[in-house]
Tab-separated table of C-alpha atoms in Angstrom:
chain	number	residue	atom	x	y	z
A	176	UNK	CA	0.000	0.000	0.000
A	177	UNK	CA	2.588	1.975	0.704
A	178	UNK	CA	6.507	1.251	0.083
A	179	UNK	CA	9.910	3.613	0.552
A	180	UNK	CA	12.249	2.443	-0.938
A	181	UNK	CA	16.000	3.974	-0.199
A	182	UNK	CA	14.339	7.496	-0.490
A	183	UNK	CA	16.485	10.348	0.332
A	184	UNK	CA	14.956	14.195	0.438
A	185	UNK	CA	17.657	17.214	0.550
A	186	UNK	CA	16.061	20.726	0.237
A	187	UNK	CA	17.763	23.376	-1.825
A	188	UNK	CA	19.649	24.938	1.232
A	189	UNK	CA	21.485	21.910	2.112
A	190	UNK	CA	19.368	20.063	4.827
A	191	UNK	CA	18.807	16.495	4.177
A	192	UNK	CA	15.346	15.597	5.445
A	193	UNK	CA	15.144	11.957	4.633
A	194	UNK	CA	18.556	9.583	4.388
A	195	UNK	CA	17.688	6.717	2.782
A	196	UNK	CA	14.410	5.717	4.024
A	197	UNK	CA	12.855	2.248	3.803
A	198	UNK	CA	9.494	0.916	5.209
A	199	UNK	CA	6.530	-0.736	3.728
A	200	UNK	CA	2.821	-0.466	5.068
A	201	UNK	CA	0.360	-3.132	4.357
A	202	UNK	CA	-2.926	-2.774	3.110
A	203	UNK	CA	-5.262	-2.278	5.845
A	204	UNK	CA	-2.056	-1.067	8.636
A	205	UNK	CA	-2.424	1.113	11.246
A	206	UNK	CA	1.015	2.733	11.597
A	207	UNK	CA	1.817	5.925	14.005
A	208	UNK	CA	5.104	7.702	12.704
A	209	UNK	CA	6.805	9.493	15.719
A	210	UNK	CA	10.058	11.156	16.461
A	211	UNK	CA	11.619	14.501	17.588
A	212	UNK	CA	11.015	17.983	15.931
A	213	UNK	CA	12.877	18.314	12.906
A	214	UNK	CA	13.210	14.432	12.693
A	215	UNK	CA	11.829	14.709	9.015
A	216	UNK	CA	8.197	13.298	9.508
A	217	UNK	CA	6.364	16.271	7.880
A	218	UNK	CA	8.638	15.995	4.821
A	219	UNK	CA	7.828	12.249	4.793
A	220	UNK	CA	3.906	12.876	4.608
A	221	UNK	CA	4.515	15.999	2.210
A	222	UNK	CA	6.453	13.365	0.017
A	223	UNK	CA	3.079	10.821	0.521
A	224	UNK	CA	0.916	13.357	-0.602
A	225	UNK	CA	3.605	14.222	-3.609
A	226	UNK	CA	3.117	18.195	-2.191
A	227	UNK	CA	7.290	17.254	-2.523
A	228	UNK	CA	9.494	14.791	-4.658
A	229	UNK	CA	12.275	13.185	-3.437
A	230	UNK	CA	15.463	13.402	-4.360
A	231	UNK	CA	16.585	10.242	-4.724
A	232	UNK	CA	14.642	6.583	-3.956
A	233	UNK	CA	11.273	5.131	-5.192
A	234	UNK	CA	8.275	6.054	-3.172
A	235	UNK	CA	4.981	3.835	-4.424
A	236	UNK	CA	1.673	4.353	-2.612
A	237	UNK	CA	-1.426	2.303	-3.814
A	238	UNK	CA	-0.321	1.625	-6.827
A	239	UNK	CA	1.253	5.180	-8.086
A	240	UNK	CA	5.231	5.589	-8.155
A	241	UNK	CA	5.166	8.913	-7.387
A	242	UNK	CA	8.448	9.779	-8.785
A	243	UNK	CA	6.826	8.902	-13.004
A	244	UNK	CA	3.134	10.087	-11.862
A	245	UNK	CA	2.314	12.379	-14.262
A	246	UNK	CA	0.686	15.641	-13.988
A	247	UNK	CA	-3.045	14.752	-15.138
A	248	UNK	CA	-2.742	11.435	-12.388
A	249	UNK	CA	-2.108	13.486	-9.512
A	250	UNK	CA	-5.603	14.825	-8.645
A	251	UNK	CA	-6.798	11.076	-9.085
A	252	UNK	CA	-4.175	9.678	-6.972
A	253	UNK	CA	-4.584	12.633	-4.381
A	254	UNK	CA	-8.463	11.412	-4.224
A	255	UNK	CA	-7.258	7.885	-3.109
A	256	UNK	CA	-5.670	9.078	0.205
A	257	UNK	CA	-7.984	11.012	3.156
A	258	UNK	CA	-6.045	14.145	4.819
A	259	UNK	CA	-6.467	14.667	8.246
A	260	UNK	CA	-4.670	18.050	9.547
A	261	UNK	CA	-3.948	19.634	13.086
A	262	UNK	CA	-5.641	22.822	12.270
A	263	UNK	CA	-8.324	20.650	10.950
A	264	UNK	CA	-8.639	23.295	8.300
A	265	UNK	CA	-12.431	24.214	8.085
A	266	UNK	CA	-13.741	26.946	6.357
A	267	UNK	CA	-15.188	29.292	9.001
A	268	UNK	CA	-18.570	30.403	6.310
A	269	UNK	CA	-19.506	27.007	6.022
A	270	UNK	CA	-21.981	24.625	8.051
A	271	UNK	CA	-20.451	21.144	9.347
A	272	UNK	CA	-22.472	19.545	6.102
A	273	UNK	CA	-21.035	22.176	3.523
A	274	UNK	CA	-17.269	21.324	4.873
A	275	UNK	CA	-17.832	17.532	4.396
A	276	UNK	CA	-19.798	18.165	1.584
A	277	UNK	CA	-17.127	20.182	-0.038
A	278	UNK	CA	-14.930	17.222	-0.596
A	279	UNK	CA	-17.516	15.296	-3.037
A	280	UNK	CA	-18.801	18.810	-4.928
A	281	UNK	CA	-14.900	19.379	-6.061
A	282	UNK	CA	-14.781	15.970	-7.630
A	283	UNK	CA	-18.392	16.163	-9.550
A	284	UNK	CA	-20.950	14.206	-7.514
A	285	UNK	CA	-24.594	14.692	-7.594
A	286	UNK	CA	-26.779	16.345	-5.317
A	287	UNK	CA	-28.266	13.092	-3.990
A	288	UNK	CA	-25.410	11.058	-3.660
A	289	UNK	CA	-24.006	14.088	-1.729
A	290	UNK	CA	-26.688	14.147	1.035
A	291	UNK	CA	-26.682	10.498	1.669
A	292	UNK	CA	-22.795	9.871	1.860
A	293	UNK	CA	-22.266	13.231	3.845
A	294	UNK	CA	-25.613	12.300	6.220
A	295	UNK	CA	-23.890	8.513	6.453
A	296	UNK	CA	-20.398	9.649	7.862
A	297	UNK	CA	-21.583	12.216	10.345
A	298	UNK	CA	-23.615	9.383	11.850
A	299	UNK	CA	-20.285	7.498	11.815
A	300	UNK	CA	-18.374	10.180	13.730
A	301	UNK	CA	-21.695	11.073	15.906
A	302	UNK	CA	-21.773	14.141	14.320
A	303	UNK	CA	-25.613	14.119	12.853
A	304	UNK	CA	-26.603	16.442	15.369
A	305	UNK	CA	-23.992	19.275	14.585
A	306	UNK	CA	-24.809	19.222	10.812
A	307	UNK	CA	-26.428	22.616	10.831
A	308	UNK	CA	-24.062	24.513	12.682
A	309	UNK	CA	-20.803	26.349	11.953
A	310	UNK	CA	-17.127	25.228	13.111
A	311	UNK	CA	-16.863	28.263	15.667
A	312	UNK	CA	-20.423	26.810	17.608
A	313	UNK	CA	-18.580	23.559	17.956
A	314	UNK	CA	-15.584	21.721	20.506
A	315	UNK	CA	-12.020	21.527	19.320
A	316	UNK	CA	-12.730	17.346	18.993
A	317	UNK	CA	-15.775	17.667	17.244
A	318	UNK	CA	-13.984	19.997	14.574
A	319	UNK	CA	-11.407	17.269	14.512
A	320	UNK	CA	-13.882	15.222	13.682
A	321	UNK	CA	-15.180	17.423	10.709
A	322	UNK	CA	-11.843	17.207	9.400
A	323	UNK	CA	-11.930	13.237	10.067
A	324	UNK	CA	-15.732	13.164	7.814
A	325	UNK	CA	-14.267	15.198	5.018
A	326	UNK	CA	-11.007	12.736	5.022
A	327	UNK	CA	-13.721	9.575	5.149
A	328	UNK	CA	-16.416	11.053	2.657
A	329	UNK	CA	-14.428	10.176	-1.058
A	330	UNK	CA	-14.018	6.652	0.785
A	331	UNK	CA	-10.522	7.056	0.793
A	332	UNK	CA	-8.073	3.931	1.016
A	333	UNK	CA	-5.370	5.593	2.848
A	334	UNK	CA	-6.223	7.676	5.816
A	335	UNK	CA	-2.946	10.438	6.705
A	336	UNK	CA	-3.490	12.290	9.989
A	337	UNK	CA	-0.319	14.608	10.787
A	338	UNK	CA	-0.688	15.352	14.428
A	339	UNK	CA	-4.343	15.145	14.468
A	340	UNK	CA	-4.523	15.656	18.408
A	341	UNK	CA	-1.912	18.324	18.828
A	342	UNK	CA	-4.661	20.969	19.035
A	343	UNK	CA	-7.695	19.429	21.182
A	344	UNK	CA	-7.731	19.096	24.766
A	345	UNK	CA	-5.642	15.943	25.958
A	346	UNK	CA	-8.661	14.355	27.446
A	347	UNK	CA	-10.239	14.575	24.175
A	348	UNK	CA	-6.892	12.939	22.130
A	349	UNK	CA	-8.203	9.367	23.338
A	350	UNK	CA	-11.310	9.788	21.652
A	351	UNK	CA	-10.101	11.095	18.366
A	352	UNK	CA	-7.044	8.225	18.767
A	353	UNK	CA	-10.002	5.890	19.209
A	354	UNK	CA	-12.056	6.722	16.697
A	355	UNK	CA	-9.357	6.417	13.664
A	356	UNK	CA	-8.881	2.860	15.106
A	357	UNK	CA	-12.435	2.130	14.479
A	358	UNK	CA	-12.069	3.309	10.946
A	359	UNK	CA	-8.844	0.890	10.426
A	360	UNK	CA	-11.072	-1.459	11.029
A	361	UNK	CA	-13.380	-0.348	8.633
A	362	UNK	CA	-10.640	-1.123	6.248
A	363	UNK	CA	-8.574	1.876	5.230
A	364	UNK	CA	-5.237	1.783	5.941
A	365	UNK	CA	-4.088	4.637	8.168
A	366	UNK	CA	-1.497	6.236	9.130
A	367	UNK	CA	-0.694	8.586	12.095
A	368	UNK	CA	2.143	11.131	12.692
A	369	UNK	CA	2.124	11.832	16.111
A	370	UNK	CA	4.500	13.332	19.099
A	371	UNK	CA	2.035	11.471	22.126
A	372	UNK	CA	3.931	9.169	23.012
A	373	UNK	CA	2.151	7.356	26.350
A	374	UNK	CA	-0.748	7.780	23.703
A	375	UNK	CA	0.903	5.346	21.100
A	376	UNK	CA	1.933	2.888	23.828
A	377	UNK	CA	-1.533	2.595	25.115
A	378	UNK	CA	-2.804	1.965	21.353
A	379	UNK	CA	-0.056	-0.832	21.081
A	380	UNK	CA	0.257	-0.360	17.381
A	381	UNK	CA	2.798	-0.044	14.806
A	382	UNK	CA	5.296	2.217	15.510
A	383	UNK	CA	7.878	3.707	13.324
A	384	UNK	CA	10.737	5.870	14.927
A	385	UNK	CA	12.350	8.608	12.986
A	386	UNK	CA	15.665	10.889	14.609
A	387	UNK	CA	17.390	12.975	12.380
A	388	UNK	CA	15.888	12.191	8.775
A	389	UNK	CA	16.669	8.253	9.175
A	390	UNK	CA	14.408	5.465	10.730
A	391	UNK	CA	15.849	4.054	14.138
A	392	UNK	CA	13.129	1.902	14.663
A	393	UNK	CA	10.316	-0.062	13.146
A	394	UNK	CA	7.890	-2.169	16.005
A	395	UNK	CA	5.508	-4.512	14.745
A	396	UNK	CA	2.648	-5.719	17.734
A	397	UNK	CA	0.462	-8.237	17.964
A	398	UNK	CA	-2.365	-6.242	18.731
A	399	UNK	CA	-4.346	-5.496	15.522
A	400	UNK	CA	-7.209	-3.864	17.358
A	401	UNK	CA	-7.116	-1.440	19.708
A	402	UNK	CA	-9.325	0.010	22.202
A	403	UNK	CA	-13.412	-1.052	21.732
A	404	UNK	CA	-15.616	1.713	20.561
A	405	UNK	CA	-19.363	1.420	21.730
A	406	UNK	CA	-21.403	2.365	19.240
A	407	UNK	CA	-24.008	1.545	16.663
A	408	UNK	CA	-22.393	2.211	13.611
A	409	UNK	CA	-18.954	0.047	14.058
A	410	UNK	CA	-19.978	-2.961	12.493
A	411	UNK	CA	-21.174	-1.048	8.804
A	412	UNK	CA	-17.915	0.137	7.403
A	413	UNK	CA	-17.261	3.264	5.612
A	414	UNK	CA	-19.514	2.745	2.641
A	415	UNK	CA	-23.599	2.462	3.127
A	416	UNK	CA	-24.936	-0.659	2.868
């Protein structure tokens, strides 16, 4: 699903992001990606999202090589992966419908099909109840959970959070961690950067280490799980039935 393959990234100024970076994410993974500031995670998921290219290496993600993607693939490939930010990025003017909505009017899809897939994954993030009002009416984790709908709504089959927790209250990080582990099991295959460490531990998934632009280590667990969610809609995956 996703492979690095001796991928190197040096900016223009000298600074060597990335040495020689290898890893390989299954389909259907749930990987966090932590390490120190300036360790060279945000230029790894700027290179997933092919907002960079590296400068040496082969980086494939589900099924594009992004270093021979051509120009007219990219919006098509960008589609396939759901972005989850830490300024969840909202747009202020719009209702929590129009900002999950957004994401399926850019690519084309009809007016119906819009209500029923937007209506479908707020009830999956118990959101159905906020629909109507604006991002400034609502918590910190239930904007993070906008931002989480809008990632879901194209029925993405990568999910990429950078540091979705970094600005909700800690108490609220759980939840948020929780609910993107319900989603893995949906079936998309996500993967979290992330600098909470007892967080991570207590999720007991994979982790991936990065210090200084190189990987120092790579943890597989036995756990494929994580914590239980109790709620209705766990059982119906991200696409309606």
């Amino acid at each position: 699903m996703i492979s690095f393959s001796n991928v190197s990234k040096e900016y223009p100024n000298g600074t060597k992001a990335l040495d020689r970076i290898e890893f390989f994410v299954n389909n259907g993974e749930f990987v966090f990606i932590i390490g120190p500031s300036g360790a060279g995670k945000s230029t790894l998921m700027k290179l997933i999202m092919h907002e960079e290219q590296a400068t040496s290496g082969q980086i494939d993600v589900n099924g594009y090589n992004l270093r021979k993607i051509k120009n007219r693939q990219i919006s098509k490939y960008r589609r396939s992966l759901g972005m989850v930010f830490q300024d969840f990025r909202l747009i202020n003017q719009m209702t929590v419908y129009d900002n999950v909505a957004f994401a399926l009017r850019v690519t084309g899809v009809g007016g119906r099909d819009i209500r029923r897939r937007v209506f479908y994954i707020l009830d999956l993030v118990n959101l159905l109840q906020k629909a109507e009002s604006f991002p400034n009416q609502i918590s910190g984790g239930e904007q993070q959970r906008v931002a989480l709908a809008r990632a879901l709504v194209n029925n993405p089959a990568i999910i990429i959070a950078d540091e979705p927790t970094g600005n909700i209250d800690p108490e609220l990080s759980t939840g948020v961690m929780e609910l993107l582990c319900e989603i893995n099991r949906c079936g998309p295959t996500v993967v979290v950067v992330s600098h909470e460490h007892d967080l991570v531990k207590k999720l007991d998934k994979r982790v991936i280490n990065i210090e200084k632009g190189q990987i120092v280590s790579d943890s597989s667990c036995n756990a494929t799980t994580g914590p239980a969610i109790d709620n209705n809609n766990k059982k119906r995956g991200l696409n309606e039935k």
